[in-house]
Short mmCIF file of C-alpha atoms and ligand atoms in Angstrom, two decimals:
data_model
loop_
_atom_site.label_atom_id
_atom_site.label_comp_id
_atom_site.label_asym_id
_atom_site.label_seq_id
_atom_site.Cartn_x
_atom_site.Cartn_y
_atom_site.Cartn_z
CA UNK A 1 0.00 0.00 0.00
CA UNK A 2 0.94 3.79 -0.71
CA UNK A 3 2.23 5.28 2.10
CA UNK A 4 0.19 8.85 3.15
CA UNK A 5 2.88 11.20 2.02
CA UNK A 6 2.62 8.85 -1.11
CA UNK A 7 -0.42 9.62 -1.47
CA UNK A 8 -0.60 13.52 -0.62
CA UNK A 9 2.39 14.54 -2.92
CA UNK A 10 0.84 12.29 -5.90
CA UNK A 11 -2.37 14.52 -4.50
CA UNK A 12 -0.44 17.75 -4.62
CA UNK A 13 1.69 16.82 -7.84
CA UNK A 14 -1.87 16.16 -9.60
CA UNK A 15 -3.40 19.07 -8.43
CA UNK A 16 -0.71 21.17 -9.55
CA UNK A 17 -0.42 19.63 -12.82
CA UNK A 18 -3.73 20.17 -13.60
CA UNK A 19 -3.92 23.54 -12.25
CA UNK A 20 -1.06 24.57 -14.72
CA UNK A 21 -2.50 22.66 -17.83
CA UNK A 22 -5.90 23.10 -16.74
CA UNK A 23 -7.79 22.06 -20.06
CA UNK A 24 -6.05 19.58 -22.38
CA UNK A 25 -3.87 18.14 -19.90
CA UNK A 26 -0.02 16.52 -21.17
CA UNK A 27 0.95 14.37 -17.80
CA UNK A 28 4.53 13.17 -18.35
CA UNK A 29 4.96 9.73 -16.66
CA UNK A 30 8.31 9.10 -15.22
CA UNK A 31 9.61 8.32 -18.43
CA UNK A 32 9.16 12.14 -19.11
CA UNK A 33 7.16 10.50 -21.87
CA UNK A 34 3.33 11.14 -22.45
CA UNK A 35 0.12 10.61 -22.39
CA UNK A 36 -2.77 13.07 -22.84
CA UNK A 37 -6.04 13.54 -21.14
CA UNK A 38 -8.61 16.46 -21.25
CA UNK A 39 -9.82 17.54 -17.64
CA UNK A 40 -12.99 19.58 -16.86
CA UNK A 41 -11.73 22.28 -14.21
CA UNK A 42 -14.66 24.36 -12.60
CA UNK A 43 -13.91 28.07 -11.20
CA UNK A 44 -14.44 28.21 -7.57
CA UNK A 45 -17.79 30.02 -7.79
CA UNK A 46 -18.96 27.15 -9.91
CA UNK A 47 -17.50 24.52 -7.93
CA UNK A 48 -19.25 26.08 -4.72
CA UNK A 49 -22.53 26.44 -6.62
CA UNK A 50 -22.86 22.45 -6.69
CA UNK A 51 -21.46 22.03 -2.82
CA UNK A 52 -23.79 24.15 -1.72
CA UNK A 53 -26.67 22.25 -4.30
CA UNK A 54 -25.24 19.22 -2.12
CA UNK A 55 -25.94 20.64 1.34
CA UNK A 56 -22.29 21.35 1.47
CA UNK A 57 -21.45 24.53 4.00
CA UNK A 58 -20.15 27.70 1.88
CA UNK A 59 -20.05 31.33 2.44
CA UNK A 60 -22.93 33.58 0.81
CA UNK A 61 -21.49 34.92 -2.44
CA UNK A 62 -21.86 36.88 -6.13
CA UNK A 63 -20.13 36.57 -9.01
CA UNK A 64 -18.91 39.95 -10.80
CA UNK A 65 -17.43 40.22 -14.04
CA UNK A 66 -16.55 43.99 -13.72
CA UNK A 67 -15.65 46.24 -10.88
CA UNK A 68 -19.36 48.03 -10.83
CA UNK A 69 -21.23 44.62 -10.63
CA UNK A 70 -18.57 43.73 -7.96
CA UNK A 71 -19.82 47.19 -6.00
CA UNK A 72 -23.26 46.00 -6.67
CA UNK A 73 -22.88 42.44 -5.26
CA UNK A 74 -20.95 43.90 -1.87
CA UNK A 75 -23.93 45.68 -1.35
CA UNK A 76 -26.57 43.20 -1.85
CA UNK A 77 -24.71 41.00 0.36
CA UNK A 78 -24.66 43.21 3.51
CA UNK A 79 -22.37 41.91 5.52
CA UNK A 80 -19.65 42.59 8.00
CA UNK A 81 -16.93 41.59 6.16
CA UNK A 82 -16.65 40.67 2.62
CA UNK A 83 -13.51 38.87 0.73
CA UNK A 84 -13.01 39.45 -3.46
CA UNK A 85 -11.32 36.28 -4.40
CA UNK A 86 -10.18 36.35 -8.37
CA UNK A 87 -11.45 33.35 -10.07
CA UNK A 88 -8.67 31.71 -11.99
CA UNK A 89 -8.46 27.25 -12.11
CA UNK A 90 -4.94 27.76 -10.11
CA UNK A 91 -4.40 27.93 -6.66
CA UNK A 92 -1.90 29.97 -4.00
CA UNK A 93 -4.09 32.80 -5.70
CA UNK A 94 -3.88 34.16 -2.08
CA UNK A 95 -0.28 35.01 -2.05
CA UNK A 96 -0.43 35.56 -5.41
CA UNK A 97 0.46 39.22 -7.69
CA UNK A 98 -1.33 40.70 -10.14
CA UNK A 99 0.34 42.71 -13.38
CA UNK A 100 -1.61 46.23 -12.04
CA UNK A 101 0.13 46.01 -9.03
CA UNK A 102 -2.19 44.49 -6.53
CA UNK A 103 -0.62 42.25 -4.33
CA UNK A 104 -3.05 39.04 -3.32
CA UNK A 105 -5.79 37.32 -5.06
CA UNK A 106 -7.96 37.22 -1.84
CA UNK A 107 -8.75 39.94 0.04
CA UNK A 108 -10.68 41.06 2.65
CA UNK A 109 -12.46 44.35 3.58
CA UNK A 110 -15.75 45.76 5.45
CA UNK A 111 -16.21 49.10 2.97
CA UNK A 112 -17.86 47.96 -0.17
CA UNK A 113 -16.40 50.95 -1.84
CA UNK A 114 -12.87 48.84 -1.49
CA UNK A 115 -14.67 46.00 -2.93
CA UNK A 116 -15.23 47.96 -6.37
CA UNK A 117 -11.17 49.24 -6.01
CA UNK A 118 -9.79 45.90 -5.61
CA UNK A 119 -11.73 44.52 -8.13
CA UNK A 120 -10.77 47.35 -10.39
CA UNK A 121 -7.49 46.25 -10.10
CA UNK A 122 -7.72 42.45 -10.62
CA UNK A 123 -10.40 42.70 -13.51
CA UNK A 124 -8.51 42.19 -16.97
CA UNK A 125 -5.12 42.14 -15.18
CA UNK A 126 -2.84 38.96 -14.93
CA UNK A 127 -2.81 36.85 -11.35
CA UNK A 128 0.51 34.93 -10.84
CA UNK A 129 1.13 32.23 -8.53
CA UNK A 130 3.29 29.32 -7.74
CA UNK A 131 0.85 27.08 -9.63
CA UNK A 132 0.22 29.56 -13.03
CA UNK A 133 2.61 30.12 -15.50
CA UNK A 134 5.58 33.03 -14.59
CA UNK A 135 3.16 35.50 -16.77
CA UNK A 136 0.07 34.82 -15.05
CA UNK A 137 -3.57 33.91 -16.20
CA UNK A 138 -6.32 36.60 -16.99
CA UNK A 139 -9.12 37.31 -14.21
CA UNK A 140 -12.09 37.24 -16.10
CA UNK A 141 -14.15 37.41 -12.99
CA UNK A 142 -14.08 37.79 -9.01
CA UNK A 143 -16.36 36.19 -6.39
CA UNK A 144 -17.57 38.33 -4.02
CA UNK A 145 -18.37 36.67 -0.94
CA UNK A 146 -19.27 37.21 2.98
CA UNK A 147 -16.67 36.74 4.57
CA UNK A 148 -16.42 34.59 7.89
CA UNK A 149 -13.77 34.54 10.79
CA UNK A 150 -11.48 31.58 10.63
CA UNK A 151 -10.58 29.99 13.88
CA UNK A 152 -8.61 26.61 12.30
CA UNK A 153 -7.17 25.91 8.88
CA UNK A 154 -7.12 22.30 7.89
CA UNK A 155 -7.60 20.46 4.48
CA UNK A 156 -9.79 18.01 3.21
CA UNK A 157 -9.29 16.47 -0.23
CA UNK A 158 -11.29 13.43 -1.86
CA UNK A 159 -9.57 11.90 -4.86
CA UNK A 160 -9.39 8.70 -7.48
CA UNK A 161 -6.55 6.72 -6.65
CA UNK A 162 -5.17 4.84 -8.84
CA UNK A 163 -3.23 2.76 -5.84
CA UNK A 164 -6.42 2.00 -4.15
CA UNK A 165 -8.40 1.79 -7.27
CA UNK A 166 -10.78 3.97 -5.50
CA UNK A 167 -11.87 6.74 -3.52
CA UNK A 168 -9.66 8.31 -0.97
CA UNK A 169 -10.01 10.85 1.26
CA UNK A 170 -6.69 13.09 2.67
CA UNK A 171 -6.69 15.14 5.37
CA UNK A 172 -4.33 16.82 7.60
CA UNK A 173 -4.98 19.21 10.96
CA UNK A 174 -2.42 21.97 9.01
CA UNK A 175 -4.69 23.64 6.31
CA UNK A 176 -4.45 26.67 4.55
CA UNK A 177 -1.11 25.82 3.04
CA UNK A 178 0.41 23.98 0.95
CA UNK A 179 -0.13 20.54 1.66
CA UNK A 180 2.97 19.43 -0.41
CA UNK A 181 5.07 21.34 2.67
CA UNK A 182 2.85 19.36 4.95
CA UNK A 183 4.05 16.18 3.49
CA UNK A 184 7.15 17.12 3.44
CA UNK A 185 7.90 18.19 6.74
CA UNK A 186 5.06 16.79 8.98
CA UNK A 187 3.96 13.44 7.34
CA UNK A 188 2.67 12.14 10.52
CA UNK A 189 -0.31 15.45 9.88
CA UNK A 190 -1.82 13.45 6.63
CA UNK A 191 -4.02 11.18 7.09
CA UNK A 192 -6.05 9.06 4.84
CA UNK A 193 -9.60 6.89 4.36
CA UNK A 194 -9.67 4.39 1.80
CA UNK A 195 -13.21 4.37 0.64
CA UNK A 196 -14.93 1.26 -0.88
CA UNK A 197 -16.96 2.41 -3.67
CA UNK A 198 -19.61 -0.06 -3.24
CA UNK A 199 -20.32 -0.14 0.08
CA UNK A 200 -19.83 3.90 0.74
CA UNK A 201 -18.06 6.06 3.16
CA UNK A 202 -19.24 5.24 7.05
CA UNK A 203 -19.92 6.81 9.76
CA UNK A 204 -17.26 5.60 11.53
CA UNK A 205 -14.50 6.78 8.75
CA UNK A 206 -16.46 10.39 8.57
CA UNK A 207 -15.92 10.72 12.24
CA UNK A 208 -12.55 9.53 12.07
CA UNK A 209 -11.53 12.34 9.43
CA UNK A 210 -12.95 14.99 11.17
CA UNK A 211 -11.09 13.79 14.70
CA UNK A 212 -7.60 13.72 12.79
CA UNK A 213 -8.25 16.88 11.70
CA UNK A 214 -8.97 18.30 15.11
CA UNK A 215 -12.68 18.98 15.26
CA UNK A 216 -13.73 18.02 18.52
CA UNK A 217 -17.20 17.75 20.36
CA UNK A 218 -20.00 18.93 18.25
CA UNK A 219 -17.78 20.32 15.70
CA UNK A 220 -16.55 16.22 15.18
CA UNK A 221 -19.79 15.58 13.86
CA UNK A 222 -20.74 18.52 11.98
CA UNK A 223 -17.46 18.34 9.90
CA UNK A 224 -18.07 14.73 9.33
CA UNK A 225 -21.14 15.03 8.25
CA UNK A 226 -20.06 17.62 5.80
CA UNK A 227 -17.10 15.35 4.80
CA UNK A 228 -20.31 12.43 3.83
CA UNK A 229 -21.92 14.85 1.66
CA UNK A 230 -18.82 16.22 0.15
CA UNK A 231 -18.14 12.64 -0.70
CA UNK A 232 -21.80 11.67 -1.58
CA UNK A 233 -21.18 15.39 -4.32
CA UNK A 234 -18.01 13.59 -5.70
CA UNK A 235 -19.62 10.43 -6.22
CA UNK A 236 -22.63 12.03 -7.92
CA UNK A 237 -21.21 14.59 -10.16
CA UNK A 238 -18.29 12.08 -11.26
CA UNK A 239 -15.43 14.08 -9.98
CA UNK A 240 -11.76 12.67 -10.28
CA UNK A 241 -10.86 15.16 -7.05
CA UNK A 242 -12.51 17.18 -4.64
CA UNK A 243 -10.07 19.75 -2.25
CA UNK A 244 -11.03 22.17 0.29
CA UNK A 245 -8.47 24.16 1.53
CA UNK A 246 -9.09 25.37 4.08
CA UNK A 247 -12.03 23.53 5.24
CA UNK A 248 -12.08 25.29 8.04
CA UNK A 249 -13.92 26.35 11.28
CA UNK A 250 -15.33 29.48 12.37
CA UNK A 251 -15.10 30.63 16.00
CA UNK A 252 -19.40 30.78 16.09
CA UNK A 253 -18.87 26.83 15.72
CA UNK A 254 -19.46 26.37 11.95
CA UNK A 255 -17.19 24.01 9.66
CA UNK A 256 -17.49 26.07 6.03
CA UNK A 257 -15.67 25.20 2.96
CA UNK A 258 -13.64 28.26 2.02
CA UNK A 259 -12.45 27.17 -0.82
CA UNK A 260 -13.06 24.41 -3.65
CA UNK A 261 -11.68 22.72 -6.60
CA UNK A 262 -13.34 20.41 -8.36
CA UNK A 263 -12.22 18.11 -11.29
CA UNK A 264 -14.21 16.13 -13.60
CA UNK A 265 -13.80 12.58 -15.22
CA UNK A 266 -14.30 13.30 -18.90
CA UNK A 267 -15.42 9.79 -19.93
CA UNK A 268 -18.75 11.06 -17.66
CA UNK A 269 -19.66 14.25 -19.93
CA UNK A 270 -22.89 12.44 -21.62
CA UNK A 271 -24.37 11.55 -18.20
CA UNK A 272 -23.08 15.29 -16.89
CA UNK A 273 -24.38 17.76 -19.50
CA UNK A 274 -25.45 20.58 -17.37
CA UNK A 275 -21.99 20.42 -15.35
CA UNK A 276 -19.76 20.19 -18.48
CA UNK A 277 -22.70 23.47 -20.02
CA UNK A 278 -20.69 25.08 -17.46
CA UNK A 279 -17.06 24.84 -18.99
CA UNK A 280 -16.56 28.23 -20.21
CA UNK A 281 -13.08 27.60 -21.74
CA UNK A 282 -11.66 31.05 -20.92
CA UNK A 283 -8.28 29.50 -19.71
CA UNK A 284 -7.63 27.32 -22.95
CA UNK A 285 -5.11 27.93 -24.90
CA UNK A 286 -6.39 29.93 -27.75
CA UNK A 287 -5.04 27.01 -30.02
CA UNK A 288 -6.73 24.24 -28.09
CA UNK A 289 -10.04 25.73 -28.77
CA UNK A 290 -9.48 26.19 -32.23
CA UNK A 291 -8.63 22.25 -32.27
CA UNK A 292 -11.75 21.46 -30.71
CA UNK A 293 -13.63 23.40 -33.17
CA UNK A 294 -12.27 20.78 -35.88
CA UNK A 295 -13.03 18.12 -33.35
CA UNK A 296 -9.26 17.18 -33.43
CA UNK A 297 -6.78 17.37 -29.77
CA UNK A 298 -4.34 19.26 -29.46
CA UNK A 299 -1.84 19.39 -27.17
CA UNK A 300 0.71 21.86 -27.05
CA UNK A 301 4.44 20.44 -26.05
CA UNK A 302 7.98 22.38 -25.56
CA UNK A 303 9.40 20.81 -28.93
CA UNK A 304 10.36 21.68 -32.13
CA UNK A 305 8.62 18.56 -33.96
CA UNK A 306 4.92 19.00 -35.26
CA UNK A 307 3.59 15.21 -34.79
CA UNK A 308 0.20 15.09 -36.57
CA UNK A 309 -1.58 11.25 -35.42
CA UNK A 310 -4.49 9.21 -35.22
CA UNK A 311 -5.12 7.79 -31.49
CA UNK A 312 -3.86 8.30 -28.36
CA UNK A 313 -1.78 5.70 -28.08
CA UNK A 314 0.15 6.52 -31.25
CA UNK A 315 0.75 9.56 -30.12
CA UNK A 316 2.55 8.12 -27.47
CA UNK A 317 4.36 5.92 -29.63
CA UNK A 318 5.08 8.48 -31.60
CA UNK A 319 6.51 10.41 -28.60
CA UNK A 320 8.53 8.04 -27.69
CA UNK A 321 10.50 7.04 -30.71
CA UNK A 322 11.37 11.22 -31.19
CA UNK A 323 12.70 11.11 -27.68
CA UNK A 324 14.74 7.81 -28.64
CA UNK A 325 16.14 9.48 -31.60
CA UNK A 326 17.20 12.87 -29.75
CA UNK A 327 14.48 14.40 -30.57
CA UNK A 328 11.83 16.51 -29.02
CA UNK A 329 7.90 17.17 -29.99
CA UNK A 330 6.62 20.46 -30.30
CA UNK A 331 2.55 19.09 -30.41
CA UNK A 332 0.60 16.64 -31.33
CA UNK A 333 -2.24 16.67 -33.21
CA UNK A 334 -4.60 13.69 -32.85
CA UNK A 335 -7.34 13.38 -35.53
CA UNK A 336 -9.09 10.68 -33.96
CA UNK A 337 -11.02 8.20 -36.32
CA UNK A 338 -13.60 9.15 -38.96
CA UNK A 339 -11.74 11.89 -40.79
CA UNK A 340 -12.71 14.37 -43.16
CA UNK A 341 -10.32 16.33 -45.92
CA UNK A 342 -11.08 19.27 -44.12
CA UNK A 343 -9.78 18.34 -41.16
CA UNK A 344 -6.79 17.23 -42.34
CA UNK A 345 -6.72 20.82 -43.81
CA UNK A 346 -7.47 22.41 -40.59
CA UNK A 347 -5.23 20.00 -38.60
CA UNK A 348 -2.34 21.19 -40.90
CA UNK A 349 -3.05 24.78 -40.10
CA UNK A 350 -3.22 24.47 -36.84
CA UNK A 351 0.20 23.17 -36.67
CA UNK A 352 2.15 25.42 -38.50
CA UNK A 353 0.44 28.37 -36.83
CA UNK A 354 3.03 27.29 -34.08
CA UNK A 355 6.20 29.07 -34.34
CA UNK A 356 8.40 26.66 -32.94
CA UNK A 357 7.58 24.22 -35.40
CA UNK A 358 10.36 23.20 -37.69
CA UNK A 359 9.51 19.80 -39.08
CA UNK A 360 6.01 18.23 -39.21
CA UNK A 361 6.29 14.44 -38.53
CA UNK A 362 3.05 12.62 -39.73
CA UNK A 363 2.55 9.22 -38.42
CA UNK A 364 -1.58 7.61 -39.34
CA UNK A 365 -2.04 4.34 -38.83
CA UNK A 366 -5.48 3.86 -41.24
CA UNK A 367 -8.32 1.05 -39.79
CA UNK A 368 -11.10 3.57 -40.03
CA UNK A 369 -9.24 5.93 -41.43
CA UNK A 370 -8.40 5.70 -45.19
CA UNK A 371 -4.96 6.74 -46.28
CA UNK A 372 -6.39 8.48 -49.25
CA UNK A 373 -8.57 11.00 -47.56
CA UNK A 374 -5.27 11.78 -45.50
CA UNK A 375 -3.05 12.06 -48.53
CA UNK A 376 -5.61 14.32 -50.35
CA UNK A 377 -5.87 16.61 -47.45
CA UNK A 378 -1.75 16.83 -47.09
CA UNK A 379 -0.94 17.84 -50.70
CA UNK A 380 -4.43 20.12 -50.01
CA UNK A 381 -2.70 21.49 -47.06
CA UNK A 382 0.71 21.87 -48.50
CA UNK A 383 -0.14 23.84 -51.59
CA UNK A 384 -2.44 26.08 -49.71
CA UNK A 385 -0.54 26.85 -46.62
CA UNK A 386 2.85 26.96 -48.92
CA UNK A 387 4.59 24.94 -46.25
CA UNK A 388 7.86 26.01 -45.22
CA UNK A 389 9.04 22.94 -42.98
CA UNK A 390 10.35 19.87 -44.27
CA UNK A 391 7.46 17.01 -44.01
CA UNK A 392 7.54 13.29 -43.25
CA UNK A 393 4.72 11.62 -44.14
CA UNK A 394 4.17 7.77 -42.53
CA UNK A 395 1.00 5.95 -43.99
CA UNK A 396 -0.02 2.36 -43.33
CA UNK A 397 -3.17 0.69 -43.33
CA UNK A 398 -6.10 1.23 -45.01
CA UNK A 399 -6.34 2.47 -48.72
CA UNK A 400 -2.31 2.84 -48.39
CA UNK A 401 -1.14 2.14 -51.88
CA UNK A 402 -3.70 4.76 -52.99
CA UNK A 403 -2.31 7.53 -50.82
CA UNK A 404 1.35 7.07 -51.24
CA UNK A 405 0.40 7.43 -54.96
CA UNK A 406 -1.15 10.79 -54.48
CA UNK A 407 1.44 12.11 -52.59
CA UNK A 408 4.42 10.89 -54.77
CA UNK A 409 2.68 12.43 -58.41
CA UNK A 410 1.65 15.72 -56.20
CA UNK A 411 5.49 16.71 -56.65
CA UNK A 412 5.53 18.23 -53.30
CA UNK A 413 8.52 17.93 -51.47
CA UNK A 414 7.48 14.92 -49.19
CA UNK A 415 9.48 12.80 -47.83
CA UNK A 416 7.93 9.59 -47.44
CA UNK A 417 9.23 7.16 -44.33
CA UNK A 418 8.70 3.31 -44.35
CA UNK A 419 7.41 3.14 -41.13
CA UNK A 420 7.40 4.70 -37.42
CA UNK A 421 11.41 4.43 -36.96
CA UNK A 422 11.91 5.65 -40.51
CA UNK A 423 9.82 8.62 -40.10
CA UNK A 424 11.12 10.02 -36.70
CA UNK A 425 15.12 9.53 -37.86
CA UNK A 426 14.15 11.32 -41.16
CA UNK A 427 12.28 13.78 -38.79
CA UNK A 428 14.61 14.21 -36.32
CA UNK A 429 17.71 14.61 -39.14
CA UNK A 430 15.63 17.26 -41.15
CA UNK A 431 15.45 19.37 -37.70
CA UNK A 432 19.17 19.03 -36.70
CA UNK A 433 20.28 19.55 -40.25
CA UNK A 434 19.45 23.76 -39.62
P1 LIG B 1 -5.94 30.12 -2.58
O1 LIG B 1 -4.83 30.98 -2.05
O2 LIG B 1 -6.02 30.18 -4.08
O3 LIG B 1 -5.88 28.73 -2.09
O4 LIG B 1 -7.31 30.80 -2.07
P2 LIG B 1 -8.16 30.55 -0.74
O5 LIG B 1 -9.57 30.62 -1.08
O6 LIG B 1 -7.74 29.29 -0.06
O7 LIG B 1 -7.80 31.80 0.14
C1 LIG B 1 -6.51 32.01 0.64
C2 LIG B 1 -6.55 32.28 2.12
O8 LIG B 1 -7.34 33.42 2.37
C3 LIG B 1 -7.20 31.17 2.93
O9 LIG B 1 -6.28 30.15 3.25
C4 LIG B 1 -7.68 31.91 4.14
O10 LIG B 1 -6.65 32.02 5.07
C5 LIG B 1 -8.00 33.30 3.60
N1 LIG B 1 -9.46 33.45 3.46
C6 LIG B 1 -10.22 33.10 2.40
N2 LIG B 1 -11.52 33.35 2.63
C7 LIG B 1 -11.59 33.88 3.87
C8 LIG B 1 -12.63 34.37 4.71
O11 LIG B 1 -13.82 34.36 4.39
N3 LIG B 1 -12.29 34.84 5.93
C9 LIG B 1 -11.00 34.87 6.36
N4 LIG B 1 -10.77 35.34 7.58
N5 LIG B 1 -9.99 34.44 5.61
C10 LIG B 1 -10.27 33.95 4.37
MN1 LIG B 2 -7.00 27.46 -0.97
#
């Protein structure tokens, strides 16, 4: 069995990694190789609109997409103390800086009038923090939200294990923070409940939780029954990982979730329409949406290497034999199965549109896909787009003697490659050759 701080810094090393790729996620296995998965990421407004659906315990809050509706929303709220949190998908937003100046992604204050100010100055403006890129991501829109006196920090995360091949929850007595740190220096603080999907989470675990995290008397049981319907909400709405942090407790006697991130399984979109309705792709790369558009995946890498695919699992092949030859990718492009010339057309585009590009690699493997439809759409692509970049074009499978026959009388300056090996040397030689 995974140990705790196992399990916390694979916790913390997901979370991050999904926080900095937050849409079409690249997750390097140790290899430094890949694999690529697509991960719904909800803001924190939206992700505390569905607690709260769930009986879960959250603050009172607005949403404002400009500094008047922010003003607006303070008001309406009427409360003692309100806290303007920007809503970006990566966390440490607290001790986070924006590009106007403002220092902090959370902050508190009892004059509306500061409400509008601050969110002046985080509206349009770049947040930084150790989890976004070094320029920042764009704050489209703040929450506005009552805010409530914290007498204990802790953190409560529910997650997909792959070691457990189920549901765990981790918790540890020192929220607010990082929980990384926490596993770091104080791995006796995380503790963990391996949940068995088909018989539930029981009392007796709930109450556990909450004790390791420090609630005691009444508090015990109000925080575990918070921690039941938080896990009865992840269950429900198919979520790879729910984190709280803080989950924390007020000094009236109230355990409130003060902060949320929720991620989605992607293989449950049909049976959760209205939560994927939500995705409002603002954080994409530009690129990615584009893709999508086309119904094709992208995924943007640090490469030089255009790898246009079919599958998945090709593209990790693929991958993997540029690496072997010294080479690195710069995307991929996955086309998936029933393909259209346009596509192909689009899929080109799309790849070149990438500076760094400096070689396109092109590796289809045709069941479904026919060879000819692929062919057409390169020499399409080629004359069109007046390609710069050398290409290497690998074709096998269906409809194959067809296509290498369109691309050899289309005198464009292919270079055809025998198969995968052929295509990334000839790739990988065309790069270093500049
Ligand atoms: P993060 O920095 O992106 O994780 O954003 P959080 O929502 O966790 O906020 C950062 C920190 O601000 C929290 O750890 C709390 O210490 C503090 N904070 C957030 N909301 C409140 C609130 O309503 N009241 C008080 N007193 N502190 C808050
Ligand atoms: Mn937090």
């Amino acid at each position: 069995m995974a140990s705790p701080v196992a399990i916390a810094a694979q916790a913390g090393k997901l979370l991050r990694e999904q926080a900095l790729r937050p849409r079409l996620l690249a997750v390097r296995s140790q290899a430094g190789h890949l694999t690529s998965r697509r991960w719904l990421n909800l803001q924190e407004y939206q992700s505390k609109k569905l607690m709260s659906e769930h009986g879960v315990r959250v603050q009172r809050f607005f949403v404002a997409s400009t500094a008047k509706e922010a003003l607006e929303a303070a008001k309406r709220l009427n409360a003692k103390e309100i806290v303007v949190k920007a809503q970006i998908l990566a966390g440490g937003r607290g001790k986070g800086v924006f590009n106007s100046g403002l220092k902090g992604g959370v902050h508190l204050t009892k004059d509306p009038k500061v409400v509008g100010q601050l969110a002046q100055q985080m509206i349009g403006y770049n947040l930084a923090t150790k989890q976004t890129p070094k320029e920042g991501v764009k704050v489209n829109k703040v929450m506005v939200a009552e805010a409530l006196d914290i007498s204990r920090e802790t953190y409560l995360a529910i997650l997909m294990d792959r070691s457990y091949n189920g549901p765990v929850i981790v918790g540890s007595p020192q929220g607010g923070v990082d929980i990384e740190e926490v596993a770091a220096n104080n791995p006796e603080l995380i503790f963990k409940e391996q949940i068995d999907i088909f018989e539930g989470i029981k009392d007796s675990q709930a109450q556990r939780m909450a004790e390791n995290l420090g609630f005691l008397g009444p508090l015990k049981h109000q925080a575990a029954d918070q921690i039941k319907k938080l896990y009865h909400l992840f269950l429900k709405i198919d979520a790879t990982q729910v984190e709280v942090n803080p989950f924390g407790e007020t000094p009236e006697g109230q355990v409130v979730c003060f902060d949320a991130k929720i991620n989605f399984d992607d293989n449950a979109e049909f049976r959760q329409k209205d939560i994927f309705a939500m995705d409002d792709k603002s954080e994409n790369e530009p690129i990615e949406n584009e893709a999508a558009r086309y119904d094709l995946k992208y995924i943007g890498l640090d490469g030089n290497i255009a790898c246009f695919v079919n599958g998945a699992g090709l593209a990790m092949a693929t991958c993997d034999i540029i690496f072997l030859n010294g080479g690195k990718p710069a995307n991929f492009l996955d086309l998936g199965g029933g393909v259209k010339e346009s596509q192909v057309y689009q899929a080109f585009k799309l790849l070149t549109s990438d500076p760094k590009v400096e070689a396109i690699l092109v590796n289809i493997f045709g069941g479904i896909v026919n060879c000819a439809i692929i062919a057409n759409g390169i020499t399409k692509a080629c004359r069109e787009l007046e390609l710069k970049v050398p290409l290497v074009v690998r074709l096998e499978g269906t409809n194959v003697q067809e296509a290498q026959k369109i691309l050899q009388s289309s005198g464009l300056p292919i270079t055809p490659a025998k198969d995968l090996e052929d295509a990334a040397k000839k790739a990988v030689a065309s790069v270093a050759k500049k």
